[in-house]
Structure formats: C-alpha cells, structure tokens
GROMACS .gro file of C-alpha atoms in nm:
model
   60
    1MET     CA    1  -0.018  -7.101  -4.312
    2ASP     CA    2  -0.351  -7.060  -4.140
    3LYS     CA    3  -0.607  -6.859  -4.336
    4LYS     CA    4  -0.680  -6.625  -4.044
    5ILE     CA    5  -0.313  -6.539  -4.000
    6LEU     CA    6  -0.269  -6.490  -4.375
    7LYS     CA    7  -0.568  -6.252  -4.386
    8LYS     CA    8  -0.431  -6.048  -4.096
    9VAL     CA    9  -0.084  -6.026  -4.251
   10LEU     CA   10  -0.226  -5.920  -4.587
   11LEU     CA   11  -0.449  -5.659  -4.423
   12VAL     CA   12  -0.161  -5.513  -4.222
   13LEU     CA   13   0.060  -5.499  -4.531
   14SER     CA   14  -0.219  -5.333  -4.730
   15ILE     CA   15  -0.268  -5.065  -4.465
   16PHE     CA   16   0.108  -5.011  -4.434
   17PHE     CA   17   0.152  -4.956  -4.807
   18ILE     CA   18  -0.156  -4.732  -4.828
   19ILE     CA   19   0.000  -4.512  -4.559
   20LEU     CA   20   0.329  -4.511  -4.751
   21THR     CA   21   0.141  -4.410  -5.066
   22PHE     CA   22  -0.010  -4.106  -4.899
   23ALA     CA   23   0.320  -4.018  -4.733
   24GLY     CA   24   0.491  -4.036  -5.073
   25ALA     CA   25   0.224  -3.818  -5.229
   26VAL     CA   26   0.268  -3.557  -4.954
   27TYR     CA   27   0.645  -3.571  -5.005
   28VAL     CA   28   0.607  -3.510  -5.378
   29LEU     CA   29   0.364  -3.224  -5.320
   30LEU     CA   30   0.586  -3.061  -5.059
   31HIS     CA   31   0.873  -3.063  -5.307
   32LYS     CA   32   0.647  -2.910  -5.575
   33GLY     CA   33   0.681  -3.211  -5.804
   34GLN     CA   34   1.058  -3.181  -5.837
   35VAL     CA   35   1.109  -3.535  -5.702
   36SER     CA   36   1.005  -3.859  -5.864
   37ALA     CA   37   0.639  -3.957  -5.850
   38GLY     CA   38   0.764  -4.309  -5.783
   39TYR     CA   39   0.770  -4.219  -5.414
   40SER     CA   40   0.393  -4.263  -5.420
   41ALA     CA   41   0.338  -4.484  -5.725
   42VAL     CA   42   0.550  -4.780  -5.616
   43PRO     CA   43   0.387  -4.824  -5.272
   44MET     CA   44   0.048  -4.786  -5.444
   45LEU     CA   45   0.123  -5.087  -5.665
   46TRP     CA   46   0.212  -5.297  -5.360
   47ALA     CA   47  -0.101  -5.176  -5.180
   48VAL     CA   48  -0.319  -5.281  -5.474
   49LEU     CA   49  -0.145  -5.619  -5.487
   50PHE     CA   50  -0.191  -5.691  -5.117
   51THR     CA   51  -0.549  -5.558  -5.111
   52THR     CA   52  -0.647  -5.772  -5.410
   53THR     CA   53  -0.486  -6.079  -5.255
   54TYR     CA   54  -0.658  -6.009  -4.922
   55ASN     CA   55  -0.998  -5.986  -5.095
   56LYS     CA   56  -0.934  -6.311  -5.283
   57VAL     CA   57  -0.834  -6.498  -4.965
   58LYS     CA   58  -1.130  -6.349  -4.775
   59LYS     CA   59  -1.373  -6.458  -5.049
   60ASP     CA   60  -1.253  -6.822  -5.048
   0.00000   0.00000   0.00000
C-alpha cells in the first residue's frame, strides 16, 4: 500500500474514532452515568491506536 494512501486512511480513522469518543462521552453524560463508560472508552483506545500509527508512518 502506498504511504500517502496509508497516511490518509489512518488520519480518517483517527478522526472518526475521536468523534465517536466525544459522542460516547456526551451519551454517557446525558444518561447521568447510568450507562457504561465503555461507550467512550473503547473508541478512545482505537483513536489512540490509529493516531499513534499515523504519527509513526508520518515520521518514517
């Protein structure tokens, strides 16, 4: 896979999961913490993974 395409895909995935993280946090707050915090924690882990990978590919 071309490095430029890989960087774009990783950046788009990072942004997507960051948006999901904030949406999950809003969902948890709207339900006054009665739902699982995993709605925001799980997308955050994926966002960190994709952001870290993007930075590594960009650096090389």
